[in-house]
Coordinates of C-alpha atoms in Angstrom, one line a residue:
M6 CA -19.5 -8.6 92.9
K7 CA -22.5 -7.9 90.6
L8 CA -23.3 -7.9 86.9
V9 CA -24.6 -4.5 85.8
Y10 CA -26.1 -3.2 82.5
N11 CA -27.9 -0.1 81.4
K12 CA -31.6 -1.0 80.7
K13 CA -32.3 2.2 78.9
L14 CA -30.0 1.6 75.9
K15 CA -30.9 -0.4 72.8
D16 CA -27.5 -2.2 72.9
P17 CA -26.5 -2.3 76.6
S18 CA -23.0 -2.8 77.8
Y19 CA -22.4 -5.4 80.5
Y20 CA -19.8 -5.0 83.2
I21 CA -18.9 -6.5 86.6
Q22 CA -18.7 -4.2 89.6
H23 CA -17.2 -4.7 93.1
S24 CA -18.6 -2.7 96.0
Y25 CA -16.8 -2.2 99.3
R26 CA -17.3 -0.2 102.4
I27 CA -14.8 2.4 103.8
G28 CA -16.2 3.7 107.1
K29 CA -19.8 4.9 106.4
S30 CA -19.4 5.3 102.6
V31 CA -19.7 2.6 100.0
K32 CA -17.4 2.7 97.0
T33 CA -18.1 0.9 93.7
M34 CA -15.3 -0.1 91.3
T35 CA -15.8 -1.5 87.8
V36 CA -13.7 -4.7 87.6
L37 CA -14.3 -5.9 84.1
V38 CA -16.2 -4.7 81.0
I39 CA -17.6 -7.7 79.3
G40 CA -18.9 -6.1 76.1
K41 CA -22.0 -4.9 74.3
H42 CA -25.1 -7.1 73.9
S43 CA -24.8 -7.4 70.1
E44 CA -21.1 -8.4 70.4
L45 CA -21.9 -11.1 72.9
L46 CA -24.6 -12.6 70.6
K47 CA -22.0 -13.0 67.8
T48 CA -19.7 -15.3 69.9

């Protein structure tokens, strides 16, 4: 699992992804959307 965010946005959204392999291909699934940066600073 990994924490991912978009670096190009002013207010990036953070989310957790899980990557797994099926044969030769790698699939990535978003497990949980944590929230936007501005929302996380409020809590």
